[in-house]
Coordinates of C-alpha atoms in Angstrom, one line a residue:
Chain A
X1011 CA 218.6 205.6 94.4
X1012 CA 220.0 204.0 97.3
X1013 CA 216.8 202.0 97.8
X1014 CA 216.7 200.3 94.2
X1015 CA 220.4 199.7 94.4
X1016 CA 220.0 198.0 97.4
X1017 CA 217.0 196.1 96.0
X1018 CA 219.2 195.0 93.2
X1019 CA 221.7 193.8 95.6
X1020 CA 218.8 191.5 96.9
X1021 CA 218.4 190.1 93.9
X1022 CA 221.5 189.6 92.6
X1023 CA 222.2 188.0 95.4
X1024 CA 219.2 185.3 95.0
X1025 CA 220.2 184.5 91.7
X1026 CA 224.1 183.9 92.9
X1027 CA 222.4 181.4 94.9
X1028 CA 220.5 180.0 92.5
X1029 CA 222.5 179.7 90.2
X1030 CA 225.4 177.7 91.8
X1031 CA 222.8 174.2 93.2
X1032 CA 224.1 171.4 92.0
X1033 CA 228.0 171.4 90.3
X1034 CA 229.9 167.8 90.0
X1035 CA 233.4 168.3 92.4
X1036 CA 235.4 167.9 89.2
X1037 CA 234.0 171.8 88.1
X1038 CA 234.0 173.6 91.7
X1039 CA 237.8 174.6 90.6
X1040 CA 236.9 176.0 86.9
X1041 CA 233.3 177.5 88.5
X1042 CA 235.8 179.3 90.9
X1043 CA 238.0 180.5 88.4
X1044 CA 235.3 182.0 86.5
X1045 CA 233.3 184.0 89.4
X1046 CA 237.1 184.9 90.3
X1047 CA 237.1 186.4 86.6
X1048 CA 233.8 187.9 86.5
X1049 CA 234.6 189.5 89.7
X1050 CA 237.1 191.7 87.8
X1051 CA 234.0 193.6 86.8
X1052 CA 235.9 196.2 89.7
X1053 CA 237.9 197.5 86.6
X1054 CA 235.2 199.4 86.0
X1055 CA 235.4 201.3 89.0
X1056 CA 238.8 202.2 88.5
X1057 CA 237.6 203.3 84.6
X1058 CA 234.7 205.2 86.3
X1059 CA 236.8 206.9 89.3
X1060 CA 239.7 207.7 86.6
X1061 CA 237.7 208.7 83.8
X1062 CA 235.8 211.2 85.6
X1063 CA 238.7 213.1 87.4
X1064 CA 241.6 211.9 89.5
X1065 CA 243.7 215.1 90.7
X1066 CA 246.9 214.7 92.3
X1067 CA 250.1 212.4 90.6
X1068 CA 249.3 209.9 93.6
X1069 CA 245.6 209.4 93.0
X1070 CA 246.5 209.0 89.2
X1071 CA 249.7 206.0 90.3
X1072 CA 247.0 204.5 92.1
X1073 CA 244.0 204.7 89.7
X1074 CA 246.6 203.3 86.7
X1075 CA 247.6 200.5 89.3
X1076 CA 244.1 199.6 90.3
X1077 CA 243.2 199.3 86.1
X1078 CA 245.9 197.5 85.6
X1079 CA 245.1 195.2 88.4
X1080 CA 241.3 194.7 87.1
X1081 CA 242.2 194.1 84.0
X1082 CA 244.8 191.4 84.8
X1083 CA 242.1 190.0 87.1
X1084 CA 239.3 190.2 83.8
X1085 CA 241.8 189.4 81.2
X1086 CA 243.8 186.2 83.4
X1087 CA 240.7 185.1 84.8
X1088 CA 239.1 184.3 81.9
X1089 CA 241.8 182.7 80.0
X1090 CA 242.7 180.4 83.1
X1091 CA 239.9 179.1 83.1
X1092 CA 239.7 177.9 80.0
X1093 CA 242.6 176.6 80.1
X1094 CA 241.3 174.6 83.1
X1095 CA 238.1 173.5 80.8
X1096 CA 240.3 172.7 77.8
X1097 CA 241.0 169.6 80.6
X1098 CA 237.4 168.7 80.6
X1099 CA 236.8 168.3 77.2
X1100 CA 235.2 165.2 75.3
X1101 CA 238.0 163.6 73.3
X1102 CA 236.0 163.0 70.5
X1103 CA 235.6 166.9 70.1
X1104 CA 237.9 169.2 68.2
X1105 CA 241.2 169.6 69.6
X1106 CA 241.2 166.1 71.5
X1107 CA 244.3 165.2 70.8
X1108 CA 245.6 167.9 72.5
X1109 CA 243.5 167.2 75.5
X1110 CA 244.8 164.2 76.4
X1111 CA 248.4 165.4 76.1
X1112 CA 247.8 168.0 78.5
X1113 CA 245.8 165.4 80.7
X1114 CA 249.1 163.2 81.0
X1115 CA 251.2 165.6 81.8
X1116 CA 249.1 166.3 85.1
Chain B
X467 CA 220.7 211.5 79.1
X468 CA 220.0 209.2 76.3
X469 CA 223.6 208.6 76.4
X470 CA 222.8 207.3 80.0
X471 CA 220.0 205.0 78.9
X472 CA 222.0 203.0 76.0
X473 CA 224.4 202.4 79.5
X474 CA 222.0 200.6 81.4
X475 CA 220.4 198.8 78.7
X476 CA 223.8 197.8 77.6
X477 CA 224.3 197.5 81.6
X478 CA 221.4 194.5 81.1
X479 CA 223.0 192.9 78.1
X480 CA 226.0 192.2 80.1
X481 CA 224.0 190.6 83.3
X482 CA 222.1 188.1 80.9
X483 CA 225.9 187.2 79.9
X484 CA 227.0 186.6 82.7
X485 CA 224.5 185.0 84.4
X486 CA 223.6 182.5 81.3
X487 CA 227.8 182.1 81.2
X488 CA 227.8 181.3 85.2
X489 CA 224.8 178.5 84.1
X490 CA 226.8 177.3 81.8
X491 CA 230.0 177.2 83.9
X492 CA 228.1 174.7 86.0
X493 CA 227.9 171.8 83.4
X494 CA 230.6 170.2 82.0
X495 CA 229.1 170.2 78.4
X496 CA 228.2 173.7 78.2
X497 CA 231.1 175.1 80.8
X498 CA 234.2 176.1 77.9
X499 CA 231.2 177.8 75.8
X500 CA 229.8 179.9 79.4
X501 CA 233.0 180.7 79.9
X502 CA 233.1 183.0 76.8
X503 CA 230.1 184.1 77.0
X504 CA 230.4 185.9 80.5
X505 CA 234.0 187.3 79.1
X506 CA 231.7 188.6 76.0
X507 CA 229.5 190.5 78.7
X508 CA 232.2 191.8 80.5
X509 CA 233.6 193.2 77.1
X510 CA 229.7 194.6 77.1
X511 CA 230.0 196.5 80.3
X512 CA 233.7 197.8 79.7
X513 CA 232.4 199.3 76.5
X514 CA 229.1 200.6 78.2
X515 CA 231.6 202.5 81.3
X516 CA 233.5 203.7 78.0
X517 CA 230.7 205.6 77.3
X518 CA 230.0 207.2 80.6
X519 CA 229.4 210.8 79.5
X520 CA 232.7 213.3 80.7
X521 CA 234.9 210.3 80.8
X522 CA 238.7 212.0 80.9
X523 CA 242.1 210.8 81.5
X524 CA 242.2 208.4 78.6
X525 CA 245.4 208.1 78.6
X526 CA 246.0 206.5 82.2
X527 CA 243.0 204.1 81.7
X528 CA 244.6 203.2 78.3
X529 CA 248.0 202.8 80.2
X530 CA 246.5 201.1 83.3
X531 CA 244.6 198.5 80.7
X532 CA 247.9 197.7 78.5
X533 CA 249.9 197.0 81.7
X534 CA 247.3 194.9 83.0
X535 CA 247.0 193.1 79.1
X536 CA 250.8 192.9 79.3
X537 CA 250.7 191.2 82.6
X538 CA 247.8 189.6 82.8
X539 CA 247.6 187.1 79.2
X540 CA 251.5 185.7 79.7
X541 CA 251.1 184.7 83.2
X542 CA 247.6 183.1 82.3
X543 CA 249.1 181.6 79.0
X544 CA 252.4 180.2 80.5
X545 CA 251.0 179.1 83.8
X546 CA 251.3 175.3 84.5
X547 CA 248.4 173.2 84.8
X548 CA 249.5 171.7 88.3
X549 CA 249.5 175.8 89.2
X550 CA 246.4 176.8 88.5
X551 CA 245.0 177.0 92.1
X552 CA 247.7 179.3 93.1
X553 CA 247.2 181.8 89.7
X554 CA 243.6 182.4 90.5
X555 CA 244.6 183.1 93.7
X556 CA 246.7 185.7 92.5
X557 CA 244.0 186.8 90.0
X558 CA 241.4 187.1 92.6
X559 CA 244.1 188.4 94.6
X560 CA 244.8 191.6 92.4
X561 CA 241.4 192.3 91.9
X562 CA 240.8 192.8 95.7
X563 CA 243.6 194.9 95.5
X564 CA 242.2 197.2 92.7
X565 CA 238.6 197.6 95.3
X566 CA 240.9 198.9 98.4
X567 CA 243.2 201.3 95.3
X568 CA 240.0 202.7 94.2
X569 CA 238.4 203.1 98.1
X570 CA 241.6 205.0 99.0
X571 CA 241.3 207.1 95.6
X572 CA 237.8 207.8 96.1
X573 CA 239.5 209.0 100.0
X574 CA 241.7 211.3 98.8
X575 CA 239.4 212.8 96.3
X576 CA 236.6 213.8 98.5
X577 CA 238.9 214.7 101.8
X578 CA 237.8 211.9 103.7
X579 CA 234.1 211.5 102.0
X580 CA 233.4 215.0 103.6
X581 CA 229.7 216.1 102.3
X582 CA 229.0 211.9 100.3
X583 CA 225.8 210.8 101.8
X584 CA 226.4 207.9 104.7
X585 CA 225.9 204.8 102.7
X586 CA 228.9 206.2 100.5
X587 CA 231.8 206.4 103.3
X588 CA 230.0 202.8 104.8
X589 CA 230.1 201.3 101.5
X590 CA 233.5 202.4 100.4
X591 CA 235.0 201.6 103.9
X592 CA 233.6 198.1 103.6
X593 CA 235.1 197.3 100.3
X594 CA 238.6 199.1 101.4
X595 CA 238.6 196.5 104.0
X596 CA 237.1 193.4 102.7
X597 CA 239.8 194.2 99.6
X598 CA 242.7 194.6 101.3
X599 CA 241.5 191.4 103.7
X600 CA 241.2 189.8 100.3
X601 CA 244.1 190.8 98.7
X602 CA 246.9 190.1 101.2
X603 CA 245.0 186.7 102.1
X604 CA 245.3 186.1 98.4
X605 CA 249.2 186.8 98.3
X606 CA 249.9 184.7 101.4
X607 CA 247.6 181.3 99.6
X608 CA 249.3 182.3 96.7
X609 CA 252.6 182.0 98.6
X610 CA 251.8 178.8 100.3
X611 CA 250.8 176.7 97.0
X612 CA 253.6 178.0 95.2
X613 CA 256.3 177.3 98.2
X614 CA 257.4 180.3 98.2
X615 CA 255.9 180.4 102.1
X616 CA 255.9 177.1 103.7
X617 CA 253.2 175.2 103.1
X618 CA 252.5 174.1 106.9
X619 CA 250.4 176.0 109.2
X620 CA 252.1 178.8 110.9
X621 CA 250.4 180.4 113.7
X622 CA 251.4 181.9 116.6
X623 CA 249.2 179.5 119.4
X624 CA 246.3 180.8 121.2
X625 CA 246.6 184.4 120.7
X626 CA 245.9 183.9 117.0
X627 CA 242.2 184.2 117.5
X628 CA 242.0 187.3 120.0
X629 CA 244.5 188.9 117.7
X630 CA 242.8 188.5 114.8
X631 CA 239.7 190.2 116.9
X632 CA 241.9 192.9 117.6
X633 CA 242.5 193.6 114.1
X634 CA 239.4 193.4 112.7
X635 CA 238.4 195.7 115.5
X636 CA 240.7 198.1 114.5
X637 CA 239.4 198.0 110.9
X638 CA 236.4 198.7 111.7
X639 CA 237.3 201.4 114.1
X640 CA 239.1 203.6 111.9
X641 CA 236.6 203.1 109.5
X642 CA 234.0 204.5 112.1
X643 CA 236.4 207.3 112.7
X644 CA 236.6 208.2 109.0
X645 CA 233.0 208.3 108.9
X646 CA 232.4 210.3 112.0
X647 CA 234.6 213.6 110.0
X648 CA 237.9 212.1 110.2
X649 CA 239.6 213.1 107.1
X650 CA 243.3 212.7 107.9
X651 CA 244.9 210.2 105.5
X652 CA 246.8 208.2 108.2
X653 CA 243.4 206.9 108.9
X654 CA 242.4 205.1 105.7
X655 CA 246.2 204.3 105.8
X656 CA 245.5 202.4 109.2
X657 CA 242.6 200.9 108.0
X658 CA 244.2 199.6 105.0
X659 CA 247.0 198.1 107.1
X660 CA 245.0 196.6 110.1
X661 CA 243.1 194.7 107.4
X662 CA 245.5 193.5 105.5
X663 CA 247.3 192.1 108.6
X664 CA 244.4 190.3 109.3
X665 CA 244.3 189.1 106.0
X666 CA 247.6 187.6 106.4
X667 CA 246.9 186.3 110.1
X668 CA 243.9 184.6 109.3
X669 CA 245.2 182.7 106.2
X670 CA 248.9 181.9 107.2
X671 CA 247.9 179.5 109.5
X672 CA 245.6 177.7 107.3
X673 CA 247.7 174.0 105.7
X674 CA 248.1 173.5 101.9
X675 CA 245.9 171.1 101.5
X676 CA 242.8 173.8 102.8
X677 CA 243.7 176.4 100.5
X678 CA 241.2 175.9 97.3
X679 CA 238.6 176.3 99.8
X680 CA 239.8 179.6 101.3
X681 CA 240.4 180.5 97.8
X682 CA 237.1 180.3 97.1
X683 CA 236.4 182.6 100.0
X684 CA 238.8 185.1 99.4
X685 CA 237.1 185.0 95.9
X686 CA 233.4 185.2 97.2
X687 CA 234.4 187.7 99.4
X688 CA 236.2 190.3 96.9
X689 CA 232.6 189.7 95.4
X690 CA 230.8 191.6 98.0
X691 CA 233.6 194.5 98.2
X692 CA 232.9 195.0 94.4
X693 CA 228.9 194.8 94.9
X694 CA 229.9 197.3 98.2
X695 CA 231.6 199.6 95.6
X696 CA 228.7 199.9 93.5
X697 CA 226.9 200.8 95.6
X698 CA 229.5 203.5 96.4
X699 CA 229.8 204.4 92.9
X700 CA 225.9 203.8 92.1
X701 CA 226.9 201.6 89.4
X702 CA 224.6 199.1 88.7
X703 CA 226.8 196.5 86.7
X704 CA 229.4 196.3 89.8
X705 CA 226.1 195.6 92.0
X706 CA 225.1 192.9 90.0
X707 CA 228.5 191.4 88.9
X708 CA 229.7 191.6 92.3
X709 CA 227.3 189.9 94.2
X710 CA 226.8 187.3 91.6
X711 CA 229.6 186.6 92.7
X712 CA 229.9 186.9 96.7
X713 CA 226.4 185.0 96.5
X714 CA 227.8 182.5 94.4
X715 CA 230.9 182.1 95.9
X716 CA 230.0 181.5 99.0
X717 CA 227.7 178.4 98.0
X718 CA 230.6 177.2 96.3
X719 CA 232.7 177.4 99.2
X720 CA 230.3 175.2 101.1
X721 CA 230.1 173.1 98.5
X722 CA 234.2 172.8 98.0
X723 CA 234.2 171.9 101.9
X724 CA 231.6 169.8 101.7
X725 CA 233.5 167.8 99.4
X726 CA 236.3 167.4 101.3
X727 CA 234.4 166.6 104.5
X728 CA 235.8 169.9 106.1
X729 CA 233.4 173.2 107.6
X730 CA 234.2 176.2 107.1
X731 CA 234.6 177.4 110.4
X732 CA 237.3 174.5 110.8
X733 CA 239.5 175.5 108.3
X734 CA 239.4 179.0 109.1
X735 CA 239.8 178.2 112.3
X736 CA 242.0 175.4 111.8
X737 CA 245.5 177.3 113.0
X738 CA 245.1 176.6 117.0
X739 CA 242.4 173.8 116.5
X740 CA 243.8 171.2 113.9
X741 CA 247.1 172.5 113.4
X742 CA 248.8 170.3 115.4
X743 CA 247.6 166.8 112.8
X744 CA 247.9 169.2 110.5
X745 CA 251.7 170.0 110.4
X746 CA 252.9 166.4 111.0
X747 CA 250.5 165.4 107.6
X748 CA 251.6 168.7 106.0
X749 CA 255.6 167.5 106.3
X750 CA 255.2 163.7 105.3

């Protein structure tokens, strides 16, 4: 098991890598934002270690804190950035206007 | 058992999401629609753990979801545009918080990962680190862009770097302690401390104007503690997810510096070596 996890690992890993070759600078903060988000995939530990028995009060305070914590990083990541992309978008497309409000305001 | 299988194929479903939502991330046309996409696989792989045959406790993961929900969609809804850099420093911040919670939890439960096979206590020990590292460096960026913390570097001269050493040292020797039979929990409690002094050492005296790239760090790095933690857990979607990320991450890093003619080593290092340009462009 350990092997083909670890061989999975490799893998993933190459295609992290791949992935991420050429960005323009203007995207490197929204490209952050949504690994950051996507790295709130941990939530399911804490829905894996919870749901399959925590014990004592403290384990369950700190199983209920580490969900609430993924799901903040899941839920705010995502939304963040696209708010951040809502920046990017063409004026001509839907919801324009609005675009270039928030771009004068920065 | 069939039960198992509709998990990892639904496991599968979620990769191709988030990997065809990272591609899309990457170009400005197609980056608002990627964006939702990998949130739709991540939806996929909560729903799949959902399913994980003997799941309990519904009610703290329910509680522990609407707290982060409550949280979580203001403070990424109200947030102001100029603050983004800081919010998903906090973001990535929590969720290297949640990888040390769950490495102490999974601790306590088996006294000190008495009778887990080896790459268990290794792999859980690693992520309790590289979280707490990553989610007390996250608080203190945080800090800094918001001016709550000043902004400048603060160090404390040349003993940053030896210190620092010391720390991570110490990390990694109560881990090494844990896994040779320790089982008392003042150890994991050491470990979690020595690294998240380091984690607050090594960012605090790192200027303002560095921080998106050790942001991007601090995010590639709570990467690799969640791939390390499902490896611990033998969950394949962490594995893949997190190091994704870490792998990704990283290159992005480089790529962040790159743009702003900086190395990394430099700006981690940059407390005793440019701090001193630093602080007098930091104050103008």
């Amino acid at each position: 098991m350990l092997v083909q996890n670890l061989a999975i690992l490799v893998l993933a890993g190459f295609v992290g890598f791949a992935v991420i070759s050429k960005v323009p600078n203007t995207l490197h903060t929204p490209l952050m934002s949504g690994t950051n988000a996507i790295h709130g995939i941990v939530l399911l530990g804490g829905l894996i270690v919870a749901g399959l028995g925590a014990e004592g009060v403290l384990d369950k305070i700190l199983l209920v804190i580490a969900i609430a914590f993924g799901t903040i990083n899941v839920i705010g990541g995502f939304l963040v950035t696209d708010r951040m992309l809502s920046m990017f978008k063409a004026p001509g497309r839907a919801g324009g206007s609005k675009t270039n409000q928030k771009k004068e305001q920065r | 058992m069939s039960r198992d299988v509709v998990i990892q194929l639904l496991y599968i479903v979620a990769f191709a999401l988030f990997i065809y939502g990272l591609m899309g991330l990457t170009g400005p046309r197609t980056a608002v629609r990627g964006n939702w996409i990998a949130a739709a696989g991540m939806g996929v792989a909560v729903v799949a753990t959902l399913l994980t045959p003997g799941m309990g406790n519904w009610w703290l993961i329910l509680l522990g979801v609407a707290i982060g929900t409550a949280v979580g969609v203001p403070s990424a809804k109200q947030v102001k545009m100029t603050a983004m850099p800081q919010m998903v420093a906090l973001f990535n911040g929590v969720g290297g918080g949640a990888v040390a919670l769950i490495a102490w939890v999974e601790f306590r439960e088996s006294h000190g990962f008495d009778g887990s096979p080896a790459h268990v206590a290794v792999a859980s020990l690693f992520s309790a680190i590289v979280g707490s590292i990553s989610f007390w460096g996250s608080l203190v960026a945080y800090g800094k862009l918001q001016e709550v913390i000043t902004g400048r570097p603060v160090g404390i001269g040349r003993l940053q770097q030896p210190l620092n050493l010391v720390l991570l040292l110490a990390s990694i020797a109560f881990a090494v302690v844990i896994i040779g039979g320790g089982d008392a929990q003042l150890l994991i409690i050491g470990l979690l401390v020595a690294s998240a002094v380091l984690g607050v050492m090594v960012v605090l005296p790192i200027g303002g104007a560095d921080m998106p790239v050790v942001i991007s760090l601090l995010n590639a790095l709570t990467g690799l503690s969640a791939a390390a933690m499902g490896l611990a857990l033998d969950n394949t979607a962490l594995i893949v997810a997190g190091m994704i990320v870490g792998a990704s991450g990283t290159i992005l890093t480089n790529l962040m510096a790159k743009a702003m003619n900086r190395s990394i080593p430099a700006i981690v290092a940059g407390g005793f070596g440019g701090g001193g340009s630093g602080t007098t462009q930091a104050t103008g």
